[in-house]
Tab-separated table of C-alpha atoms in Angstrom:
chain	number	residue	atom	x	y	z
A	15	UNK	CA	-69.473	32.776	3.845
A	16	UNK	CA	-70.419	36.321	3.101
A	17	UNK	CA	-73.476	36.911	0.936
A	18	UNK	CA	-73.410	39.856	-1.439
A	19	UNK	CA	-76.575	41.941	-1.629
A	20	UNK	CA	-75.783	43.341	-5.048
A	21	UNK	CA	-79.018	41.795	-6.261
A	22	UNK	CA	-80.924	44.462	-4.342
A	23	UNK	CA	-79.514	47.084	-6.692
A	24	UNK	CA	-80.939	45.402	-9.760
A	25	UNK	CA	-84.207	46.775	-11.166
A	26	UNK	CA	-87.077	44.330	-11.258
A	27	UNK	CA	-89.102	44.140	-14.436
A	28	UNK	CA	-92.401	42.439	-15.132
A	29	UNK	CA	-92.622	42.071	-18.892
A	30	UNK	CA	-95.232	40.439	-21.046
A	31	UNK	CA	-94.221	37.051	-22.409
A	32	UNK	CA	-90.918	37.206	-20.584
A	33	UNK	CA	-90.882	33.417	-20.223
A	34	UNK	CA	-90.711	33.188	-23.981
A	35	UNK	CA	-87.588	35.362	-23.924
A	36	UNK	CA	-85.704	33.034	-21.594
A	37	UNK	CA	-85.110	29.660	-23.370
A	38	UNK	CA	-82.016	29.309	-25.502
A	39	UNK	CA	-78.312	29.999	-25.115
A	40	UNK	CA	-76.802	32.683	-22.901
A	41	UNK	CA	-73.142	33.692	-22.617
A	42	UNK	CA	-71.011	35.437	-20.003
A	43	UNK	CA	-67.434	36.184	-18.979
A	44	UNK	CA	-66.851	35.669	-15.261
A	45	UNK	CA	-64.204	37.963	-13.786
A	46	UNK	CA	-62.886	35.383	-11.340
A	47	UNK	CA	-60.491	37.513	-9.303
A	48	UNK	CA	-58.360	38.476	-12.287
A	49	UNK	CA	-58.986	35.377	-14.425
A	50	UNK	CA	-61.622	35.680	-17.165
A	51	UNK	CA	-63.677	32.489	-17.399
A	52	UNK	CA	-66.266	32.061	-20.176
A	53	UNK	CA	-69.542	30.541	-18.982
A	54	UNK	CA	-72.493	29.451	-21.067
A	55	UNK	CA	-75.962	28.279	-20.078
A	56	UNK	CA	-78.619	26.504	-22.125
A	57	UNK	CA	-82.141	27.173	-20.838
A	58	UNK	CA	-85.153	25.076	-21.824
A	59	UNK	CA	-88.821	25.133	-20.929
A	60	UNK	CA	-90.607	21.862	-20.192
A	61	UNK	CA	-94.227	21.755	-19.057
A	62	UNK	CA	-94.004	25.356	-17.892
A	63	UNK	CA	-90.817	24.787	-15.860
A	64	UNK	CA	-87.355	26.101	-16.673
A	65	UNK	CA	-84.470	23.616	-16.816
A	66	UNK	CA	-80.941	24.042	-18.030
A	67	UNK	CA	-77.237	23.307	-17.932
A	68	UNK	CA	-73.924	25.174	-17.666
A	69	UNK	CA	-70.649	24.818	-19.515
A	70	UNK	CA	-67.259	26.443	-18.873
A	71	UNK	CA	-65.568	26.084	-22.271
A	72	UNK	CA	-62.309	27.549	-21.041
A	73	UNK	CA	-61.922	24.685	-18.582
A	74	UNK	CA	-63.555	21.624	-20.182
A	75	UNK	CA	-66.214	20.451	-22.600
A	76	UNK	CA	-68.299	18.959	-19.782
A	77	UNK	CA	-71.847	20.254	-19.395
A	78	UNK	CA	-73.419	20.329	-15.934
A	79	UNK	CA	-77.178	20.041	-15.508
A	80	UNK	CA	-78.848	22.394	-13.036
A	81	UNK	CA	-79.702	20.663	-9.756
A	82	UNK	CA	-82.612	23.080	-9.182
A	83	UNK	CA	-83.915	25.968	-11.263
A	84	UNK	CA	-86.796	28.427	-11.148
A	85	UNK	CA	-88.083	31.485	-12.974
A	86	UNK	CA	-90.922	33.642	-11.638
A	87	UNK	CA	-91.186	35.998	-14.570
A	88	UNK	CA	-88.519	38.277	-13.111
A	89	UNK	CA	-85.780	36.305	-11.423
A	90	UNK	CA	-83.909	33.242	-12.654
A	91	UNK	CA	-82.284	31.073	-10.015
A	92	UNK	CA	-80.365	27.838	-10.438
A	93	UNK	CA	-78.025	25.662	-8.407
A	94	UNK	CA	-75.263	23.249	-9.434
A	95	UNK	CA	-74.553	20.916	-6.557
A	96	UNK	CA	-71.731	19.159	-8.445
A	97	UNK	CA	-69.860	22.467	-8.603
A	98	UNK	CA	-70.998	23.923	-5.281
A	99	UNK	CA	-72.344	26.853	-7.276
A	100	UNK	CA	-75.523	28.887	-7.771
A	101	UNK	CA	-76.807	31.890	-9.721
A	102	UNK	CA	-79.552	34.407	-8.970
A	103	UNK	CA	-80.305	37.090	-11.529
A	104	UNK	CA	-82.958	39.312	-13.060
A	105	UNK	CA	-84.041	39.258	-16.700
A	106	UNK	CA	-83.586	42.754	-18.120
A	107	UNK	CA	-84.479	42.647	-21.803
A	108	UNK	CA	-81.662	40.676	-23.427
A	109	UNK	CA	-79.529	40.438	-20.302
A	110	UNK	CA	-79.579	38.248	-17.200
A	111	UNK	CA	-77.874	40.306	-14.499
A	112	UNK	CA	-77.119	38.906	-11.055
A	113	UNK	CA	-74.657	37.110	-8.804
A	114	UNK	CA	-72.832	33.819	-9.352
A	115	UNK	CA	-71.767	32.082	-6.132
A	116	UNK	CA	-69.184	29.324	-5.835
A	117	UNK	CA	-67.437	28.065	-2.705
A	118	UNK	CA	-69.425	30.717	-0.798
A	119	UNK	CA	-67.806	33.583	-2.731
A	120	UNK	CA	-70.027	35.959	-4.764
A	121	UNK	CA	-69.175	37.272	-8.232
A	122	UNK	CA	-71.302	39.805	-10.173
A	123	UNK	CA	-72.202	38.178	-13.510
A	124	UNK	CA	-74.202	39.144	-16.589
A	125	UNK	CA	-75.343	36.653	-19.244
A	126	UNK	CA	-75.985	37.928	-22.781
A	127	UNK	CA	-77.718	36.543	-25.853
A	128	UNK	CA	-74.580	37.257	-27.852
A	129	UNK	CA	-71.053	36.008	-27.255
A	130	UNK	CA	-69.145	38.797	-25.452
A	131	UNK	CA	-65.546	39.577	-26.339
A	132	UNK	CA	-63.347	36.699	-25.217
A	133	UNK	CA	-66.023	34.037	-25.694
A	134	UNK	CA	-65.478	31.303	-26.769
A	135	UNK	CA	-61.854	30.537	-25.948
A	136	UNK	CA	-60.358	29.523	-29.270
A	137	UNK	CA	-56.955	28.503	-27.910
A	138	UNK	CA	-58.171	25.799	-25.562
A	139	UNK	CA	-58.655	25.747	-21.789
A	140	UNK	CA	-57.678	28.619	-19.538
A	141	UNK	CA	-54.084	28.150	-18.404
A	142	UNK	CA	-53.728	28.026	-14.630
A	143	UNK	CA	-50.153	28.957	-13.796
A	144	UNK	CA	-48.331	27.392	-10.873
A	145	UNK	CA	-47.821	29.747	-7.971
A	146	UNK	CA	-44.245	30.522	-6.994
A	147	UNK	CA	-44.519	28.999	-3.500
A	148	UNK	CA	-46.037	25.725	-4.672
A	149	UNK	CA	-43.435	23.001	-3.988
A	150	UNK	CA	-41.857	21.223	-6.943
A	151	UNK	CA	-39.580	18.868	-5.017
A	152	UNK	CA	-40.377	16.871	-1.903
A	153	UNK	CA	-37.292	15.959	0.170
A	154	UNK	CA	-39.356	13.910	2.609
A	155	UNK	CA	-41.614	10.878	2.759
A	156	UNK	CA	-45.137	11.111	1.347
A	157	UNK	CA	-47.658	8.448	2.323
A	158	UNK	CA	-51.157	8.171	0.889
A	159	UNK	CA	-53.523	7.319	3.756
A	160	UNK	CA	-57.173	6.506	4.338
A	161	UNK	CA	-58.946	6.223	7.678
A	162	UNK	CA	-62.528	6.032	9.015
A	163	UNK	CA	-64.218	9.426	9.312
A	164	UNK	CA	-66.499	10.711	12.001
A	165	UNK	CA	-69.652	8.953	10.786
A	166	UNK	CA	-70.704	5.661	9.234
A	167	UNK	CA	-70.029	5.622	5.514
A	168	UNK	CA	-67.346	8.308	5.708
A	169	UNK	CA	-63.801	7.354	4.756
A	170	UNK	CA	-61.267	10.161	4.690
A	171	UNK	CA	-58.367	10.118	2.237
A	172	UNK	CA	-55.287	12.267	2.388
A	173	UNK	CA	-51.529	12.428	2.623
A	174	UNK	CA	-49.154	12.071	5.549
A	175	UNK	CA	-45.748	13.682	5.081
A	176	UNK	CA	-42.826	12.780	7.330
A	177	UNK	CA	-39.172	13.782	7.604
A	178	UNK	CA	-36.899	11.239	5.944
A	179	UNK	CA	-34.521	10.855	8.877
A	180	UNK	CA	-35.446	10.260	12.488
A	181	UNK	CA	-38.717	10.607	14.306
A	182	UNK	CA	-40.913	13.650	13.673
A	183	UNK	CA	-40.569	16.438	16.238
A	184	UNK	CA	-44.391	16.377	16.488
A	185	UNK	CA	-47.391	15.617	14.270
A	186	UNK	CA	-49.820	18.254	13.011
A	187	UNK	CA	-53.295	17.707	11.549
A	188	UNK	CA	-54.497	20.451	9.185
A	189	UNK	CA	-58.221	21.296	9.280
A	190	UNK	CA	-59.652	23.449	6.497
A	191	UNK	CA	-62.139	26.299	6.568
A	192	UNK	CA	-65.653	26.585	5.165
A	193	UNK	CA	-66.671	25.111	1.854
A	194	UNK	CA	-65.635	21.884	0.115
A	195	UNK	CA	-61.840	21.718	0.152
A	196	UNK	CA	-59.330	19.061	-0.752
A	197	UNK	CA	-56.226	18.120	1.225
A	198	UNK	CA	-54.277	21.047	-0.245
A	199	UNK	CA	-57.058	23.514	0.590
A	200	UNK	CA	-57.048	24.359	-3.133
A	201	UNK	CA	-59.340	27.347	-3.513
A	202	UNK	CA	-60.402	26.826	-7.121
A	203	UNK	CA	-59.200	28.254	-10.408
A	204	UNK	CA	-60.576	31.700	-9.515
A	205	UNK	CA	-58.053	32.019	-6.676
A	206	UNK	CA	-55.534	29.324	-7.682
A	207	UNK	CA	-53.787	28.913	-4.338
A	208	UNK	CA	-53.166	25.794	-2.210
A	209	UNK	CA	-52.371	27.135	1.294
A	210	UNK	CA	-52.278	23.752	3.028
A	211	UNK	CA	-49.845	22.316	0.475
A	212	UNK	CA	-47.477	25.236	1.123
A	213	UNK	CA	-47.923	25.061	4.921
A	214	UNK	CA	-47.481	21.278	4.976
A	215	UNK	CA	-44.341	21.467	2.850
A	216	UNK	CA	-42.811	24.108	5.127
A	217	UNK	CA	-43.586	22.219	8.354
A	218	UNK	CA	-42.375	18.872	7.046
A	219	UNK	CA	-39.067	20.433	5.979
A	220	UNK	CA	-38.840	21.711	9.571
A	221	UNK	CA	-39.030	18.123	10.849
A	222	UNK	CA	-42.751	17.707	11.567
A	223	UNK	CA	-45.187	15.064	10.388
A	224	UNK	CA	-48.236	16.632	8.745
A	225	UNK	CA	-51.580	14.977	7.995
A	226	UNK	CA	-53.904	16.734	5.589
A	227	UNK	CA	-57.025	15.180	4.112
A	228	UNK	CA	-59.858	15.802	1.687
A	229	UNK	CA	-63.073	17.000	3.330
A	230	UNK	CA	-65.821	14.386	3.426
A	231	UNK	CA	-67.451	14.167	-0.013
A	232	UNK	CA	-64.472	15.909	-1.664
A	233	UNK	CA	-61.675	14.392	-3.736
A	234	UNK	CA	-61.028	10.813	-2.643
A	235	UNK	CA	-62.991	11.061	0.620
A	236	UNK	CA	-66.470	9.584	0.793
A	237	UNK	CA	-69.584	10.973	2.463
A	238	UNK	CA	-71.919	13.911	1.901
A	239	UNK	CA	-70.365	17.340	2.231
A	240	UNK	CA	-73.519	19.316	1.399
A	241	UNK	CA	-75.495	17.928	4.332
A	242	UNK	CA	-72.701	18.135	6.903
A	243	UNK	CA	-72.388	20.685	9.720
A	244	UNK	CA	-69.432	22.035	11.676
A	245	UNK	CA	-70.058	19.321	14.244
A	246	UNK	CA	-69.743	16.670	11.512
A	247	UNK	CA	-66.469	18.157	10.287
A	248	UNK	CA	-65.315	18.230	13.905
A	249	UNK	CA	-66.043	14.509	14.176
A	250	UNK	CA	-63.901	13.941	11.087
A	251	UNK	CA	-61.034	15.975	12.604
A	252	UNK	CA	-61.343	13.936	15.797
A	253	UNK	CA	-61.147	10.768	13.701
A	254	UNK	CA	-57.863	12.042	12.259
A	255	UNK	CA	-56.487	12.321	15.802
A	256	UNK	CA	-57.628	8.786	16.544
A	257	UNK	CA	-55.959	7.537	13.366
A	258	UNK	CA	-52.562	8.956	14.307
A	259	UNK	CA	-52.858	7.751	17.908
A	260	UNK	CA	-53.424	4.162	16.818
A	261	UNK	CA	-50.321	4.095	14.623
A	262	UNK	CA	-47.370	2.469	16.372
A	263	UNK	CA	-44.893	4.860	14.747
A	264	UNK	CA	-46.591	7.817	16.465
A	265	UNK	CA	-46.322	6.562	20.012
A	266	UNK	CA	-44.774	9.150	22.321
A	267	UNK	CA	-45.030	11.818	19.601
A	268	UNK	CA	-46.993	14.967	20.415
A	269	UNK	CA	-50.054	15.460	18.213
A	270	UNK	CA	-51.497	18.871	17.479
A	271	UNK	CA	-54.050	20.461	15.199
A	272	UNK	CA	-53.844	23.573	13.019
A	273	UNK	CA	-57.217	24.888	11.888
A	274	UNK	CA	-57.891	27.724	9.477
A	275	UNK	CA	-61.058	29.864	9.700
A	276	UNK	CA	-63.888	27.402	10.474
A	277	UNK	CA	-61.121	24.867	11.088
A	278	UNK	CA	-59.976	27.229	13.846
A	279	UNK	CA	-63.369	26.716	15.484
A	280	UNK	CA	-63.163	22.962	15.003
A	281	UNK	CA	-59.718	22.615	16.633
A	282	UNK	CA	-60.842	23.920	20.085
A	283	UNK	CA	-63.984	21.752	19.876
A	284	UNK	CA	-61.838	18.661	19.267
A	285	UNK	CA	-59.380	19.682	21.989
A	286	UNK	CA	-62.205	20.167	24.492
A	287	UNK	CA	-63.514	16.683	23.779
A	288	UNK	CA	-60.302	14.752	23.095
A	289	UNK	CA	-57.486	14.612	25.629
A	290	UNK	CA	-55.102	13.209	23.014
A	291	UNK	CA	-54.405	16.641	21.495
A	292	UNK	CA	-51.206	18.217	22.810
A	293	UNK	CA	-51.361	21.676	21.160
A	294	UNK	CA	-53.420	23.757	18.749
A	295	UNK	CA	-52.642	26.435	16.167
A	296	UNK	CA	-55.526	28.780	15.357
A	297	UNK	CA	-55.205	30.448	11.946
A	298	UNK	CA	-57.695	33.297	11.439
A	299	UNK	CA	-59.975	31.531	13.902
A	300	UNK	CA	-63.289	32.750	15.353
A	301	UNK	CA	-63.049	34.235	18.851
A	302	UNK	CA	-66.555	35.701	19.115
A	303	UNK	CA	-70.059	34.261	18.575
A	304	UNK	CA	-70.489	33.370	14.915
A	305	UNK	CA	-73.536	35.560	14.342
A	306	UNK	CA	-71.526	38.603	15.472
A	307	UNK	CA	-68.576	37.495	13.334
A	308	UNK	CA	-70.792	37.179	10.247
A	309	UNK	CA	-72.284	40.649	10.676
A	310	UNK	CA	-68.822	42.145	11.052
A	311	UNK	CA	-67.619	40.134	8.068
A	312	UNK	CA	-70.428	41.535	5.958
A	313	UNK	CA	-69.532	45.099	6.945
A	314	UNK	CA	-65.821	44.667	6.276
A	315	UNK	CA	-66.105	42.734	3.026
A	316	UNK	CA	-68.819	45.071	1.781
A	317	UNK	CA	-66.722	48.133	2.533
A	318	UNK	CA	-63.577	46.621	0.989
A	319	UNK	CA	-65.429	45.673	-2.218
A	320	UNK	CA	-67.198	49.014	-2.586
A	321	UNK	CA	-70.703	48.089	-1.438
A	322	UNK	CA	-72.627	51.292	-0.674
A	323	UNK	CA	-72.703	52.063	3.036
A	324	UNK	CA	-76.474	52.591	2.937
A	325	UNK	CA	-76.935	49.035	1.636
A	326	UNK	CA	-74.774	47.599	4.395
A	327	UNK	CA	-76.669	49.520	7.060
A	328	UNK	CA	-80.121	49.005	5.553
A	329	UNK	CA	-80.103	45.215	5.595
A	330	UNK	CA	-78.227	44.587	8.836
A	331	UNK	CA	-81.285	44.840	11.140
A	332	UNK	CA	-83.083	42.156	9.131
A	333	UNK	CA	-80.069	39.865	9.170
A	334	UNK	CA	-79.541	40.492	12.886
A	335	UNK	CA	-83.163	39.496	13.539
A	336	UNK	CA	-82.749	36.403	11.387
A	337	UNK	CA	-79.615	35.346	13.259
A	338	UNK	CA	-81.414	35.762	16.575
A	339	UNK	CA	-84.291	33.646	15.258
A	340	UNK	CA	-81.815	30.973	14.160
A	341	UNK	CA	-80.107	30.828	17.547
A	342	UNK	CA	-83.448	30.635	19.355
A	343	UNK	CA	-84.978	27.971	17.071
A	344	UNK	CA	-82.710	24.913	17.114
A	345	UNK	CA	-85.607	22.506	17.626
A	346	UNK	CA	-87.778	23.706	14.729
A	347	UNK	CA	-88.216	21.211	11.890
A	348	UNK	CA	-86.962	22.444	8.529
A	349	UNK	CA	-90.355	23.409	7.077
A	350	UNK	CA	-91.357	25.518	10.095
A	351	UNK	CA	-87.880	27.005	10.225
A	352	UNK	CA	-88.027	28.124	6.573
A	353	UNK	CA	-91.547	29.494	6.982
A	354	UNK	CA	-90.388	31.434	10.039
A	355	UNK	CA	-87.540	33.011	8.083
A	356	UNK	CA	-89.854	34.036	5.246
A	357	UNK	CA	-92.268	35.600	7.720
A	358	UNK	CA	-89.437	37.498	9.389
A	359	UNK	CA	-88.076	38.977	6.165
A	360	UNK	CA	-91.537	39.799	4.799
A	361	UNK	CA	-92.220	41.753	7.970
A	362	UNK	CA	-88.946	43.628	7.511
A	363	UNK	CA	-89.967	44.708	3.998
A	364	UNK	CA	-91.884	47.641	5.503
A	365	UNK	CA	-88.481	49.186	6.234
A	366	UNK	CA	-87.253	49.033	2.625
A	367	UNK	CA	-87.054	52.210	0.524
A	368	UNK	CA	-90.418	52.971	-1.050
A	369	UNK	CA	-89.216	52.677	-4.664
A	370	UNK	CA	-87.656	49.279	-4.042
A	371	UNK	CA	-90.636	48.033	-2.063
A	372	UNK	CA	-93.065	49.064	-4.804
A	373	UNK	CA	-91.002	47.290	-7.465
A	374	UNK	CA	-91.253	43.919	-5.711
A	375	UNK	CA	-94.024	41.906	-7.340
A	376	UNK	CA	-93.360	38.642	-5.515
A	377	UNK	CA	-92.171	39.147	-1.902
A	378	UNK	CA	-91.384	35.461	-1.432
A	379	UNK	CA	-89.155	35.395	-4.521
A	380	UNK	CA	-87.453	38.586	-3.359
A	381	UNK	CA	-86.817	37.243	0.152
A	382	UNK	CA	-85.553	33.932	-1.187
A	383	UNK	CA	-82.136	35.568	-1.648
A	384	UNK	CA	-81.904	35.691	2.154
A	385	UNK	CA	-83.883	32.618	3.142
A	386	UNK	CA	-82.391	30.068	0.743
A	387	UNK	CA	-78.784	30.503	1.984
A	388	UNK	CA	-79.930	30.598	5.623
A	389	UNK	CA	-81.869	27.363	5.080
A	390	UNK	CA	-78.652	25.463	4.438
A	391	UNK	CA	-78.134	22.970	7.319
A	392	UNK	CA	-74.471	23.908	7.656
A	393	UNK	CA	-75.119	27.657	7.842
A	394	UNK	CA	-78.082	27.210	10.194
A	395	UNK	CA	-75.873	25.263	12.595
A	396	UNK	CA	-72.815	27.473	12.094
A	397	UNK	CA	-74.608	30.748	12.856
A	398	UNK	CA	-75.786	29.401	16.204
A	399	UNK	CA	-72.291	28.490	17.403
A	400	UNK	CA	-70.098	30.293	19.915
A	401	UNK	CA	-66.394	29.359	20.148
A	402	UNK	CA	-66.000	30.868	23.620
A	403	UNK	CA	-66.915	27.809	25.749
A	404	UNK	CA	-64.424	25.675	23.821
A	405	UNK	CA	-61.664	28.280	23.892
A	406	UNK	CA	-62.102	28.578	27.658
A	407	UNK	CA	-61.288	24.876	27.963
A	408	UNK	CA	-57.990	25.195	26.067
A	409	UNK	CA	-55.214	24.638	28.583
A	410	UNK	CA	-52.746	23.071	26.119
A	411	UNK	CA	-50.145	25.201	24.255
A	412	UNK	CA	-52.035	27.482	21.878
A	413	UNK	CA	-50.893	29.773	19.082
A	414	UNK	CA	-53.473	32.143	17.537
A	415	UNK	CA	-52.519	34.404	14.627
A	416	UNK	CA	-54.531	36.552	12.270
A	417	UNK	CA	-53.825	39.172	9.616
A	418	UNK	CA	-54.869	42.728	10.382
A	419	UNK	CA	-56.281	43.049	6.852
A	420	UNK	CA	-58.537	40.023	7.279
A	421	UNK	CA	-62.045	41.104	6.235
A	422	UNK	CA	-63.650	37.682	6.783
A	423	UNK	CA	-62.562	37.014	10.366
A	424	UNK	CA	-61.662	40.447	11.730
A	425	UNK	CA	-58.369	40.212	13.588
A	426	UNK	CA	-58.966	42.716	16.382
A	427	UNK	CA	-62.298	41.438	17.688
A	428	UNK	CA	-61.551	37.739	17.248
A	429	UNK	CA	-58.007	37.780	18.632
A	430	UNK	CA	-59.310	39.802	21.582
A	431	UNK	CA	-61.960	37.153	22.150
A	432	UNK	CA	-59.320	34.421	22.100
A	433	UNK	CA	-57.075	36.408	24.462
A	434	UNK	CA	-59.904	36.897	26.954
A	435	UNK	CA	-60.716	33.180	26.878
A	436	UNK	CA	-57.042	32.277	27.424
A	437	UNK	CA	-56.844	34.652	30.388
A	438	UNK	CA	-60.031	33.270	31.872
A	439	UNK	CA	-58.875	29.663	31.729
A	440	UNK	CA	-55.389	30.498	32.968
A	441	UNK	CA	-53.628	29.023	29.940
A	442	UNK	CA	-49.945	29.540	30.737
A	443	UNK	CA	-48.749	28.835	27.189
A	444	UNK	CA	-50.983	30.913	24.930
A	445	UNK	CA	-49.558	33.155	22.211
A	446	UNK	CA	-51.924	35.544	20.404
A	447	UNK	CA	-50.413	37.604	17.577
A	448	UNK	CA	-51.859	40.052	15.029
A	449	UNK	CA	-49.912	40.155	11.758
A	450	UNK	CA	-49.833	43.544	9.991
A	451	UNK	CA	-50.609	43.674	6.279
A	452	UNK	CA	-51.940	40.125	5.888
A	453	UNK	CA	-55.401	38.994	4.783
A	454	UNK	CA	-57.570	35.993	5.667
A	455	UNK	CA	-55.289	33.650	3.716
A	456	UNK	CA	-52.142	35.164	5.264
A	457	UNK	CA	-51.195	36.863	2.018
A	458	UNK	CA	-49.699	40.381	1.893
A	459	UNK	CA	-52.732	42.423	0.838
A	460	UNK	CA	-53.850	45.891	-0.162
A	461	UNK	CA	-57.543	45.837	0.802
A	462	UNK	CA	-58.015	42.369	2.301
A	463	UNK	CA	-61.142	41.828	0.175
A	464	UNK	CA	-61.811	38.262	-1.031
A	465	UNK	CA	-61.775	39.391	-4.671
A	466	UNK	CA	-58.097	40.258	-4.179
A	467	UNK	CA	-56.963	36.738	-3.205
A	468	UNK	CA	-56.417	35.485	-6.745
A	469	UNK	CA	-54.480	38.584	-7.803
A	470	UNK	CA	-51.754	38.043	-5.164
A	471	UNK	CA	-48.840	35.805	-6.132
A	472	UNK	CA	-47.884	34.852	-2.558
A	473	UNK	CA	-49.809	31.850	-1.226
A	474	UNK	CA	-48.729	32.063	2.441
A	475	UNK	CA	-46.540	34.885	3.725
A	476	UNK	CA	-43.034	33.496	4.488
A	477	UNK	CA	-42.767	35.477	7.728
A	478	UNK	CA	-46.070	33.992	8.923
A	479	UNK	CA	-44.768	30.506	8.096
A	480	UNK	CA	-41.564	31.265	9.999
A	481	UNK	CA	-43.562	32.496	12.980
A	482	UNK	CA	-45.483	29.216	13.127
A	483	UNK	CA	-42.258	27.236	12.741
A	484	UNK	CA	-40.463	29.183	15.471
A	485	UNK	CA	-43.359	28.719	17.885
A	486	UNK	CA	-43.305	24.973	17.282
A	487	UNK	CA	-39.513	24.695	17.450
A	488	UNK	CA	-39.467	26.398	20.861
A	489	UNK	CA	-41.694	23.603	22.199
A	490	UNK	CA	-40.616	20.546	20.258
């Protein structure tokens, strides 16, 4: 969810006939957390507008047309809804330098007119190796399932795994974090980990039934992911509870929910509104208001990835003001909301360094890097949320764990928030545990930065898995 502000470091140039320099082929090598992925774009000009497409020759021959694209003489921006990706960069002579974003993770990227070393891939697609923890045998039952989602037109598809012998000790529904994720919570070729597949395999071997499903609009599930909010994903998670409750083979079996990151916000929401949940497991879950969490996330991720401290400090007041505006403006229609954000950031431009401020020829284009992400319906809704009221209603058995090297959902502040809520509601079976050395994905980490995830072989720390299993086994 973090948004890199590396674009602010890029010089802005206003060149004569720069539009004429843009059409044609451009090439880049994306350093995707240790994996080098060639990317190519074809830019065309039609009736004064820039259009284009992207290809990743190391992965397939498919070419993806831009969903939206714009060029203001300085900055090229395009989105690819089919890939959940976007690019924003500045034309600097024969280079397009900027940031590529996919699955809400930012990667610095430079496109060139020439093919850089390693492009194209002559030996075929990039090989994605199987991680060591990924299961290769399945000594339990696997059932493909579909069930109605939380809205009309949404059908969720997934897999239910069950122990081969006897009734399950309990049933657990896995709820994923932010971004489009399949039932395995596969995090893309850049990271190449499937945490939910590993967690599900471990729990099923321990005697538990586990239901995991593709997010709406992802994989085999229907619906629109791009237009959905946390509340919509919560409705889908609630529908998963309803599905298990209506199955005759799950009568008198405890049903719980394990949510990771945003899923750890969804689980308390479902529990507060659905009496059929018997326990929850919060994995790197929010315990403070989301706007505060996002500001802290930006500081921690920025520091871990080497963002200059002055950049982190310089832009925080503007983002803080924007988050306040978002929380105070739930009733604004989208057009007035977007205009309000632009006005807010344009006012904040007086606080920018003089050299940067003087280089900005189009304030609206400059501020689009803030406003466009904040205009997303999901992010607008998410930033206004506070998990506290839902956590304070949790009286069922609750386990909350988080890695102390988590830079996305800081362990200390969020676990403290969960602990305070548990104390306030008098929950007599609440376990809150910080896990030293682990990151947001529960991997053993050095820095905890997101760009480290794909370089770590471990998908889910075995001791963390054992801790979850022991907590469950003590109760079921």
